[in-house]
Amino acid sequence: MTEVKEQVALITIFGGTGDLANRKLYPSLYHLFTKGFLKENFAVIGTARRPWTNEFFREKVVESLKGIEKEGFDPEEFASHFYYQSHDVTNRESYVELKDLSDELDKKYELQGNRLFYLAMAPNFFGTIASRLKSEGFVDNAGFSRLIIEKPFGRDLASAKELNESLRQAFDENEIYRIDHYLGKEMIQNISVIRFANSIIESLWNNRYIDNVQVTLSETLGVEDRGRYYEESGALRDMVQNHILQIVSLLAMEPPIKLTTQEIRHEKVRALRSLRVIEGDDVYKYFVRGQYGPGKVDGEDLLGYRQAENVDSNSNTETFVAAKLMIDNFRWSGVPFYIRTGKRLAKKTTQIAIQFKNVPMNLFGPGQSLGGNVLVIHIQPDEGITLHMNVKEPGQGMLTMPVNLNYAHSSPDGMNTPEAYEKLIQDCLNGDATYFSHWDEVSLSWNFVDKVAAVWSNTKEHFPNYTSGTMGPKEADKLVSQDGFEWFE
Ligand code: NAD
């Protein structure tokens, strides 16, 4: 059981009227309140440009909790800790008022000068906000100052560096919490336990026993109303640079000496450093990009990416990426890590499939194909693990049949496990940065991704090259089949 330790802090949310704040942050804070991590000594300031009153803001907060209210934890009482400050982040005067309110709440709620700043707004404001927080004295308080920032962390290595330098003027590396909500997911955090608490797994976790590893993050939705953002980003920057490379590093890293933030990050960085750099013509050997065209899903006609709002009708932006990553170290030499992610695919799933090598020979007769052993880690929407094995078909003879050993993860009340955001905010309040990305990880991933993006931006692909509702372009299947494998479905 996790020890329930009350957290004392002022939480300032920049972008307090936005989608992320409403859908994720307020419900997560409420969950922490119902679990006793937040009690009396906390306050939340929501800031944005709109001229809201405290009362109106609190109504919005209560509204965001519809359906998750818990008996004994009055949403109104929770919302009474919330304050609204109309604030233009580019305007210096706004910070003076915000600082006065912060100091006042610090006294009123006895917050010991602990401050968490959550930047839930467009990244082009991050640098300005950080430098104002510094120049206006927000971070000279008695307690801790921590900064949570949302993705995207830059658009390439150069812009990420620039952003990082501007943040570092106000915050130390250990005060910056770069959120990657995949790292807050229960089954992602479970990877370390599955690996390091099971000798039958860890002893096989290498190139002698594993044929290939597959990481799939597929979405059924299209770009929806995020065309403007997506045109600048694409699947490579939006999904591979952060979520997928984070997952790969957790799968590939060596066992840390201890389960501390520093040791785990150190091993993740080493794994990322072992990633084979793919550049120039090799990009076409190791990477496949795709863009969805129109299609019919569940009887509904859907438009292609190029027909979406704010998308160029000749767009060269990829909505799908598949790749073969190689980790050139002793453990993984020769084992491909296939990754794929995309929009408008046939199903919504995040899963990892570890395919083990086959037995040296099939003793059960030529007519019986033995499926390989596969360990599947289901991240979402299902959470759990499945081990695919072969057993004897009951009855006479020695016929084999595949079976699945399943462990489905669900919390005792039948609900899904805590939201990633809830866990990550709690970790940050606790000063635990293990499941946030360190700058070294971010810079190594950009360095890797930039080389692929450079090739793609210089050549035009024959888009669209996959139909909505399929699992991406045919070339993605070839990428795997030419090595003698197939995607695990
Ligand atoms: P949003 O557009 O809904 O909200 C943006 C907020 O910023 C609003 O409150 C707006 O009033 C405020 N704002 C804009 N300009 C301002 C200014 N000059 N001064 C003060 N306030 C200003 O955006 P969102 O969807 O909540 O996303 C916020 C951040 O989180 C983005 O970086 C996004 O990439 C990231 N993110 C969002 C989600 C999500 O589920 N919405 C998921 C992952 C990451």
Coordinates of C-alpha atoms and ligand atoms in Angstrom, one line a residue:
M1 CA 0.0 0.0 0.0
T2 CA 1.2 3.5 -0.8
E3 CA 1.7 5.6 2.3
V4 CA -0.8 8.5 2.3
K5 CA 1.2 11.6 2.9
E6 CA -0.5 14.9 2.8
Q7 CA 1.1 17.3 0.3
V8 CA 1.2 20.9 1.1
A9 CA 1.5 23.2 -1.9
L10 CA 0.2 26.1 -4.0
I11 CA -0.5 24.7 -7.5
T12 CA -0.6 27.4 -10.2
I13 CA -2.0 26.2 -13.5
F14 CA -1.3 28.4 -16.5
G15 CA -4.0 27.6 -19.0
G16 CA -6.6 27.1 -16.3
T17 CA -9.5 27.5 -18.7
G18 CA -8.1 25.0 -21.2
D19 CA -9.1 21.5 -22.3
L20 CA -6.2 19.7 -20.5
A21 CA -7.0 21.5 -17.2
N22 CA -10.7 20.6 -17.4
R23 CA -10.5 17.1 -18.6
K24 CA -7.4 15.9 -16.8
L25 CA -5.9 18.2 -14.2
Y26 CA -9.0 19.1 -12.0
P27 CA -10.3 15.5 -11.9
S28 CA -6.8 14.3 -11.0
L29 CA -6.4 16.8 -8.2
Y30 CA -9.9 15.8 -6.9
H31 CA -8.8 12.2 -6.8
L32 CA -5.8 13.2 -4.8
F33 CA -8.1 15.0 -2.5
T34 CA -10.4 12.0 -2.0
K35 CA -7.3 9.9 -1.2
G36 CA -6.0 12.2 1.4
F37 CA -2.9 13.4 -0.5
L38 CA -4.5 16.9 -0.6
K39 CA -6.4 18.0 2.5
E40 CA -6.6 21.4 4.1
N41 CA -3.2 22.8 3.2
F42 CA -3.4 23.3 -0.6
A43 CA -4.6 25.9 -3.0
V44 CA -4.9 26.1 -6.7
I45 CA -4.7 29.2 -8.9
G46 CA -6.0 28.9 -12.4
T47 CA -4.8 31.6 -14.8
A48 CA -5.8 32.4 -18.3
R49 CA -6.8 35.5 -20.2
R50 CA -10.5 35.3 -19.7
P51 CA -11.9 37.6 -17.1
W52 CA -13.5 34.9 -14.8
T53 CA -14.4 35.4 -11.2
N54 CA -13.4 32.9 -8.5
E55 CA -17.0 31.8 -8.2
F56 CA -17.4 31.1 -11.9
F57 CA -14.0 29.3 -12.0
R58 CA -15.1 27.1 -9.1
E59 CA -18.4 26.2 -10.9
K60 CA -16.3 25.1 -13.9
V61 CA -14.1 23.0 -11.6
V62 CA -17.1 21.4 -10.0
E63 CA -18.5 20.7 -13.5
S64 CA -15.3 19.0 -14.5
L65 CA -15.9 16.5 -11.7
K66 CA -19.3 15.3 -12.9
G67 CA -19.6 11.6 -12.6
I68 CA -16.5 11.1 -10.4
E69 CA -17.8 12.7 -7.2
K70 CA -17.1 10.5 -4.1
E71 CA -19.2 10.4 -1.0
G72 CA -17.7 12.3 1.8
F73 CA -15.7 14.5 -0.5
D74 CA -17.8 17.5 -1.5
P75 CA -16.7 18.9 -4.9
E76 CA -17.7 22.3 -3.7
E77 CA -15.5 22.1 -0.6
F78 CA -12.7 20.9 -2.9
A79 CA -13.3 23.8 -5.3
S80 CA -13.3 26.3 -2.5
H81 CA -9.5 25.9 -2.6
F82 CA -9.5 27.2 -6.2
Y83 CA -8.8 30.8 -7.2
Y84 CA -8.8 32.5 -10.5
Q85 CA -6.5 35.1 -11.8
S86 CA -7.0 36.7 -15.2
H87 CA -3.6 36.8 -16.6
D88 CA -1.9 37.4 -19.9
V89 CA 1.4 35.5 -19.7
T90 CA 3.1 38.0 -22.0
N91 CA 2.2 41.0 -19.8
R92 CA 4.6 41.8 -16.9
E93 CA 2.0 43.5 -14.8
S94 CA -0.1 40.4 -14.7
Y95 CA 2.7 38.7 -12.7
V96 CA 2.6 41.3 -10.0
E97 CA -1.0 40.5 -9.2
L98 CA -0.4 36.8 -9.5
K99 CA 2.5 37.1 -7.1
D100 CA 0.4 39.0 -4.5
L101 CA -2.3 36.3 -4.7
S102 CA 0.3 33.6 -4.4
D103 CA 1.8 35.1 -1.3
E104 CA -1.7 35.7 0.2
L105 CA -2.7 32.1 -0.3
D106 CA 0.6 30.8 0.9
K107 CA -0.2 32.5 4.3
K108 CA -3.9 31.6 4.3
Y109 CA -3.3 27.9 3.7
E110 CA 0.1 27.6 5.5
L111 CA 1.7 26.3 2.3
Q112 CA 5.3 26.7 3.6
G113 CA 6.3 28.4 0.3
N114 CA 5.9 25.2 -1.7
R115 CA 5.0 26.0 -5.3
L116 CA 4.1 23.8 -8.2
F117 CA 3.7 25.6 -11.6
Y118 CA 1.8 23.7 -14.2
L119 CA 2.2 25.0 -17.8
A120 CA -0.9 23.7 -19.5
M121 CA -0.7 25.9 -22.5
A122 CA 1.0 26.3 -25.9
P123 CA 4.7 25.6 -25.6
N124 CA 5.7 28.9 -27.3
F125 CA 4.8 30.6 -23.9
F126 CA 7.0 28.3 -21.7
G127 CA 10.1 30.4 -21.9
T128 CA 8.4 33.7 -21.2
I129 CA 6.5 32.3 -18.2
A130 CA 9.7 30.7 -16.8
S131 CA 11.7 33.9 -17.1
R132 CA 8.9 36.0 -15.5
L133 CA 8.5 33.5 -12.6
K134 CA 12.2 34.1 -12.0
S135 CA 12.3 37.9 -12.5
E136 CA 9.2 38.5 -10.4
G137 CA 10.5 36.5 -7.5
F138 CA 8.1 33.5 -7.6
V139 CA 10.8 31.0 -7.2
D140 CA 12.6 32.7 -4.2
N141 CA 10.1 31.3 -1.7
A142 CA 11.0 29.2 1.3
G143 CA 9.7 25.9 0.1
F144 CA 10.1 24.0 -3.2
S145 CA 9.6 25.4 -6.7
R146 CA 8.7 22.8 -9.3
L147 CA 7.6 23.2 -12.9
I148 CA 5.5 20.7 -14.9
I149 CA 5.5 21.3 -18.6
E150 CA 3.5 19.6 -21.3
K151 CA 4.6 18.2 -24.5
P152 CA 5.8 19.0 -27.1
F153 CA 9.2 19.8 -25.7
G154 CA 10.5 21.6 -28.8
R155 CA 10.1 20.6 -32.5
D156 CA 13.7 19.4 -33.0
L157 CA 16.9 19.3 -31.0
A158 CA 17.7 23.0 -31.6
S159 CA 14.3 24.3 -30.5
A160 CA 14.3 21.9 -27.5
K161 CA 17.7 23.2 -26.5
E162 CA 16.6 26.8 -26.7
L163 CA 13.5 26.0 -24.6
N164 CA 15.5 24.1 -22.1
E165 CA 18.0 26.9 -21.7
S166 CA 15.2 29.4 -21.1
L167 CA 13.7 27.1 -18.5
R168 CA 17.0 26.5 -16.8
Q169 CA 17.4 30.2 -16.2
A170 CA 14.6 29.9 -13.6
F171 CA 14.6 26.2 -12.6
D172 CA 17.3 23.6 -12.0
E173 CA 17.1 20.4 -13.9
N174 CA 15.8 18.6 -10.8
E175 CA 12.9 21.1 -10.5
I176 CA 11.7 20.6 -14.1
Y177 CA 9.2 17.8 -14.6
R178 CA 8.7 17.2 -18.3
I179 CA 5.5 15.2 -18.4
D180 CA 5.0 12.3 -20.7
H181 CA 1.7 10.9 -19.6
Y182 CA 2.5 7.4 -21.0
L183 CA 5.0 7.1 -18.2
G184 CA 2.2 7.6 -15.7
K185 CA 0.3 4.6 -17.0
E186 CA 0.0 1.6 -14.7
M187 CA 1.3 -1.0 -17.1
I188 CA 4.3 1.2 -18.3
Q189 CA 5.3 1.4 -14.6
N190 CA 4.8 -2.3 -14.4
I191 CA 7.5 -3.0 -17.0
S192 CA 10.2 -2.7 -14.4
V193 CA 8.4 -5.1 -12.0
I194 CA 7.6 -7.6 -14.7
R195 CA 11.3 -7.6 -15.7
F196 CA 13.2 -7.2 -12.5
A197 CA 10.9 -9.2 -10.1
N198 CA 10.6 -12.3 -12.2
S199 CA 13.7 -14.4 -12.8
I200 CA 12.0 -16.4 -15.6
I201 CA 11.5 -13.2 -17.4
E202 CA 14.7 -11.4 -16.8
S203 CA 16.9 -14.4 -17.5
L204 CA 15.3 -14.6 -21.0
W205 CA 15.4 -10.8 -21.6
N206 CA 18.2 -10.7 -24.2
N207 CA 19.2 -11.6 -27.7
R208 CA 19.7 -15.3 -26.9
Y209 CA 16.0 -15.9 -26.3
I210 CA 14.1 -12.9 -27.8
D211 CA 13.5 -12.8 -31.6
N212 CA 12.0 -9.3 -31.7
V213 CA 10.1 -6.7 -29.7
Q214 CA 7.1 -4.8 -31.0
V215 CA 5.6 -1.7 -29.7
T216 CA 2.3 -0.5 -31.1
L217 CA 0.5 2.7 -30.2
S218 CA -2.5 2.8 -32.6
E219 CA -5.4 5.2 -32.6
T220 CA -8.7 5.0 -34.4
L221 CA -9.3 8.7 -34.3
G222 CA -8.1 11.0 -37.1
V223 CA -6.5 14.4 -36.5
E224 CA -9.9 15.8 -35.6
D225 CA -9.6 19.6 -34.9
R226 CA -5.9 19.6 -34.2
G227 CA -4.9 20.0 -37.9
R228 CA -2.8 23.1 -37.3
Y229 CA -0.7 21.6 -34.6
Y230 CA -0.4 18.2 -36.4
E231 CA 0.8 19.8 -39.6
E232 CA 3.8 21.1 -37.7
S233 CA 4.3 17.9 -35.8
G234 CA 3.3 14.6 -37.5
A235 CA 3.4 11.2 -36.0
L236 CA 7.2 11.1 -35.7
R237 CA 7.5 14.1 -33.4
D238 CA 4.1 13.7 -31.8
M239 CA 4.5 10.0 -30.7
V240 CA 7.9 8.5 -31.6
Q241 CA 10.2 11.1 -30.1
N242 CA 8.6 11.0 -26.7
H243 CA 6.2 8.1 -25.9
I244 CA 7.7 5.4 -28.1
L245 CA 11.3 6.0 -27.3
Q246 CA 10.5 6.3 -23.6
I247 CA 8.8 2.8 -23.8
V248 CA 11.7 1.4 -25.8
S249 CA 14.2 2.7 -23.3
L250 CA 12.3 1.1 -20.4
L251 CA 12.2 -2.2 -22.2
A252 CA 15.8 -2.1 -23.3
M253 CA 17.6 -0.6 -20.2
E254 CA 19.9 -2.6 -18.0
P255 CA 18.7 -3.3 -14.4
P256 CA 19.4 -0.2 -12.4
I257 CA 21.6 -0.6 -9.3
K258 CA 18.7 0.8 -7.2
L259 CA 15.2 1.9 -8.1
T260 CA 16.0 5.6 -7.6
T261 CA 15.2 8.3 -10.1
Q262 CA 18.9 8.9 -10.8
E263 CA 19.8 5.3 -11.4
I264 CA 16.8 4.5 -13.6
R265 CA 17.3 7.6 -15.7
H266 CA 21.0 6.7 -16.0
E267 CA 20.1 3.3 -17.5
K268 CA 17.4 4.8 -19.8
V269 CA 19.9 7.2 -21.1
R270 CA 22.4 4.4 -21.8
A271 CA 19.8 2.5 -23.7
L272 CA 19.0 5.6 -25.8
R273 CA 22.7 6.0 -26.4
S274 CA 22.9 2.5 -27.8
L275 CA 20.1 3.2 -30.4
R276 CA 21.6 2.8 -33.9
V277 CA 21.5 6.2 -35.6
I278 CA 19.5 5.9 -38.8
E279 CA 20.2 8.6 -41.4
G280 CA 20.4 9.3 -45.1
D281 CA 19.2 6.5 -47.4
D282 CA 19.0 4.1 -44.4
V283 CA 15.9 6.0 -43.3
Y284 CA 14.0 4.3 -46.2
K285 CA 15.3 0.9 -45.0
Y286 CA 14.4 1.3 -41.4
F287 CA 11.4 3.6 -41.4
V288 CA 8.0 3.7 -43.2
R289 CA 5.7 6.7 -43.1
G290 CA 2.1 6.9 -44.0
Q291 CA -0.8 9.2 -44.3
Y292 CA -4.5 8.1 -44.1
G293 CA -6.8 8.6 -47.0
P294 CA -10.6 8.4 -46.9
G295 CA -12.3 5.2 -45.8
K296 CA -15.3 3.6 -44.2
V297 CA -15.2 2.7 -40.6
D298 CA -18.3 1.1 -38.9
G299 CA -20.4 2.1 -41.9
E300 CA -19.4 5.7 -41.6
D301 CA -17.6 7.5 -44.5
L302 CA -14.5 9.3 -43.2
L303 CA -12.5 12.0 -44.9
G304 CA -8.8 11.7 -45.5
Y305 CA -6.1 13.6 -43.6
R306 CA -5.7 16.1 -46.4
Q307 CA -9.4 17.0 -46.2
A308 CA -9.2 17.9 -42.4
E309 CA -9.5 21.4 -41.2
N310 CA -6.3 23.5 -41.3
V311 CA -4.5 20.8 -43.2
D312 CA -2.7 21.5 -46.5
S313 CA -4.5 19.7 -49.4
N314 CA -1.0 18.5 -50.5
S315 CA 0.3 17.8 -47.1
N316 CA 3.5 15.8 -46.7
T317 CA 2.8 15.2 -43.0
E318 CA 2.9 11.6 -41.8
T319 CA 0.0 10.3 -39.7
F320 CA 1.7 6.9 -39.4
V321 CA 5.2 5.7 -38.6
A322 CA 6.6 2.2 -38.5
A323 CA 10.3 1.5 -37.9
K324 CA 12.8 -1.1 -37.1
L325 CA 15.1 0.1 -34.3
M326 CA 18.3 -1.6 -33.4
I327 CA 20.0 -1.3 -30.0
D328 CA 23.6 -1.9 -30.5
N329 CA 24.7 -3.3 -27.2
F330 CA 25.6 -6.7 -25.8
R331 CA 22.1 -7.5 -24.6
W332 CA 20.2 -6.5 -27.7
S333 CA 22.6 -6.9 -30.6
G334 CA 20.6 -8.4 -33.6
V335 CA 17.2 -8.0 -32.0
P336 CA 14.9 -5.7 -33.9
F337 CA 12.5 -3.4 -32.0
Y338 CA 9.7 -2.8 -34.4
I339 CA 7.6 0.2 -33.5
R340 CA 4.4 1.6 -35.1
T341 CA 2.0 4.3 -34.4
G342 CA -0.7 6.0 -36.4
K343 CA -4.0 7.6 -36.6
R344 CA -7.2 6.2 -38.1
L345 CA -6.0 2.7 -37.7
A346 CA -8.2 -0.4 -37.4
K347 CA -8.1 -0.5 -33.7
K348 CA -7.2 1.6 -30.7
T349 CA -4.5 -0.1 -28.7
T350 CA -1.2 0.4 -26.9
Q351 CA 0.7 -2.8 -26.5
I352 CA 4.1 -4.3 -26.3
A353 CA 4.7 -7.8 -27.7
I354 CA 7.9 -9.7 -26.8
Q355 CA 8.4 -12.6 -29.3
F356 CA 10.6 -15.3 -28.0
K357 CA 12.6 -17.6 -30.2
N358 CA 11.2 -20.9 -31.2
V359 CA 12.3 -24.2 -29.8
P360 CA 15.2 -25.6 -31.7
M361 CA 13.1 -28.3 -33.4
N362 CA 9.5 -29.3 -33.6
L363 CA 9.1 -32.7 -32.1
F364 CA 5.3 -32.8 -32.6
G365 CA 5.2 -33.6 -36.3
P366 CA 5.4 -31.6 -39.5
G367 CA 1.6 -31.1 -39.6
Q368 CA 1.6 -29.1 -36.4
S369 CA 2.9 -25.6 -36.4
L370 CA 4.1 -24.5 -33.1
G371 CA 3.3 -20.8 -32.4
G372 CA 6.2 -19.0 -30.7
N373 CA 6.0 -17.8 -27.1
V374 CA 4.9 -14.2 -26.9
L375 CA 4.6 -12.0 -23.8
V376 CA 2.2 -9.2 -24.4
I377 CA 2.0 -6.2 -22.2
H378 CA -1.3 -4.5 -22.7
I379 CA -1.0 -0.8 -21.8
Q380 CA -4.4 0.5 -22.9
P381 CA -7.4 0.3 -23.2
D382 CA -6.9 -3.2 -21.6
E383 CA -4.3 -3.4 -18.9
G384 CA -2.6 -6.6 -18.1
I385 CA -0.2 -9.3 -19.5
T386 CA -0.8 -12.3 -21.6
L387 CA 1.7 -15.1 -22.1
H388 CA 1.1 -17.2 -25.3
M389 CA 2.2 -20.8 -24.8
N390 CA 1.7 -24.2 -26.4
V391 CA 0.1 -27.1 -24.5
K392 CA -1.2 -30.5 -25.4
E393 CA -4.7 -30.8 -26.8
P394 CA -6.7 -32.9 -24.3
G395 CA -7.3 -36.4 -25.4
Q396 CA -5.3 -39.0 -27.2
G397 CA -2.2 -38.4 -29.2
M398 CA 0.2 -35.5 -28.9
L399 CA -1.6 -32.7 -30.7
T400 CA -0.5 -29.2 -29.6
M401 CA -2.6 -26.2 -29.2
P402 CA -1.9 -22.5 -28.2
V403 CA -3.2 -21.1 -24.9
N404 CA -3.0 -17.7 -23.3
L405 CA -2.2 -17.2 -19.7
N406 CA -3.8 -13.9 -18.8
Y407 CA -3.5 -11.4 -16.0
A408 CA -5.9 -8.5 -16.3
H409 CA -5.2 -5.6 -14.2
S410 CA -8.1 -3.7 -12.6
S411 CA -8.5 -1.9 -9.4
P412 CA -10.7 -3.3 -6.6
D413 CA -13.6 -1.0 -7.3
G414 CA -13.8 -2.2 -10.9
M415 CA -12.6 1.1 -12.3
N416 CA -9.5 1.5 -14.3
T417 CA -6.3 2.2 -12.4
P418 CA -5.6 5.8 -11.5
E419 CA -5.3 8.2 -14.3
A420 CA -1.7 8.8 -15.4
Y421 CA -2.0 12.5 -14.7
E422 CA -3.1 11.8 -11.1
K423 CA -0.1 9.7 -10.4
L424 CA 2.3 12.1 -12.1
I425 CA 1.1 15.1 -10.3
Q426 CA 1.3 13.2 -7.0
D427 CA 4.9 12.1 -7.9
C428 CA 5.8 15.7 -8.6
L429 CA 4.3 17.0 -5.3
N430 CA 6.4 14.2 -3.7
G431 CA 9.5 15.3 -5.5
D432 CA 9.8 12.1 -7.4
A433 CA 10.9 12.6 -11.0
T434 CA 11.4 9.0 -12.0
Y435 CA 8.5 8.9 -14.4
F436 CA 9.3 12.3 -16.0
S437 CA 11.8 12.8 -18.9
H438 CA 15.2 14.1 -18.1
W439 CA 16.8 16.5 -20.5
D440 CA 19.4 13.9 -21.5
E441 CA 16.6 11.6 -22.6
V442 CA 14.8 14.4 -24.5
S443 CA 18.0 15.5 -26.3
L444 CA 19.0 12.0 -27.3
S445 CA 15.6 11.3 -28.7
W446 CA 15.5 14.5 -30.7
N447 CA 18.9 13.8 -32.0
F448 CA 17.7 10.4 -33.2
V449 CA 14.4 11.7 -34.7
D450 CA 15.8 14.8 -36.3
K451 CA 17.9 12.7 -38.8
V452 CA 14.8 10.9 -39.9
A453 CA 12.7 14.1 -40.1
A454 CA 15.5 15.7 -42.2
V455 CA 15.2 13.0 -44.9
W456 CA 11.4 13.1 -44.9
S457 CA 11.1 16.8 -45.1
N458 CA 13.3 16.8 -48.2
T459 CA 11.3 14.2 -50.1
K460 CA 7.6 14.0 -51.0
E461 CA 5.9 10.8 -50.3
H462 CA 3.0 9.4 -52.4
F463 CA 0.3 10.3 -49.9
P464 CA -2.3 9.2 -48.9
N465 CA -1.0 5.6 -48.8
Y466 CA -3.3 3.9 -46.4
T467 CA -7.1 3.7 -46.1
S468 CA -8.7 4.8 -42.9
G469 CA -9.6 1.8 -40.7
T470 CA -6.7 -0.3 -41.8
M471 CA -3.4 -1.0 -40.0
G472 CA -1.3 1.4 -42.1
P473 CA 0.5 1.1 -45.4
K474 CA 1.6 -2.3 -46.9
E475 CA 5.3 -1.2 -46.6
A476 CA 4.9 -1.4 -42.8
D477 CA 4.1 -5.2 -43.1
K478 CA 7.1 -5.6 -45.5
L479 CA 9.4 -4.0 -43.0
V480 CA 8.7 -6.9 -40.6
S481 CA 8.1 -9.7 -43.1
Q482 CA 11.4 -9.2 -44.9
D483 CA 13.1 -10.2 -41.6
G484 CA 10.8 -13.3 -41.4
F485 CA 8.4 -11.9 -38.8
E486 CA 4.9 -10.5 -38.8
W487 CA 3.1 -7.9 -36.7
F488 CA 1.6 -9.4 -33.6
E489 CA -2.1 -8.6 -33.7
Ligands
NAD1 P1 -6.2 24.8 -24.8 O1 -6.1 25.6 -26.1 O2 -7.5 24.2 -24.5 O3 -5.8 25.8 -23.6 C1 -4.9 26.8 -23.6 C2 -5.0 27.6 -22.4 O4 -4.0 28.7 -22.5 C3 -6.3 28.3 -22.3 O5 -6.7 28.4 -20.9 C4 -6.0 29.8 -22.8 O6 -6.9 30.7 -22.2 C5 -4.6 30.0 -22.2 N1 -3.9 31.0 -22.9 C6 -3.6 31.1 -24.3 N2 -2.9 32.3 -24.5 C7 -2.7 32.9 -23.3 C8 -2.0 34.1 -22.9 N3 -1.4 34.9 -23.7 N4 -2.0 34.4 -21.6 C9 -2.7 33.5 -20.7 N5 -3.3 32.4 -21.0 C10 -3.3 32.1 -22.3 O7 -5.0 23.8 -24.8 P2 -4.9 22.3 -24.1 O8 -5.5 21.3 -25.0 O9 -5.4 22.5 -22.7 O10 -3.3 22.1 -24.1 C11 -2.4 22.8 -23.3 C12 -1.0 22.1 -23.4 O11 -1.1 20.8 -23.1 C13 -0.5 22.1 -24.8 O12 0.9 22.3 -24.7 C14 -0.8 20.8 -25.4 O13 0.1 20.4 -26.4 C15 -0.6 19.9 -24.1 N6 -1.4 18.7 -24.1 C16 -2.7 18.7 -24.1 C17 -3.4 17.5 -24.0 C18 -4.9 17.5 -24.0 O14 -5.5 16.4 -23.7 N7 -5.6 18.6 -24.1 C19 -2.7 16.3 -24.0 C20 -1.3 16.3 -24.0 C21 -0.7 17.5 -24.1

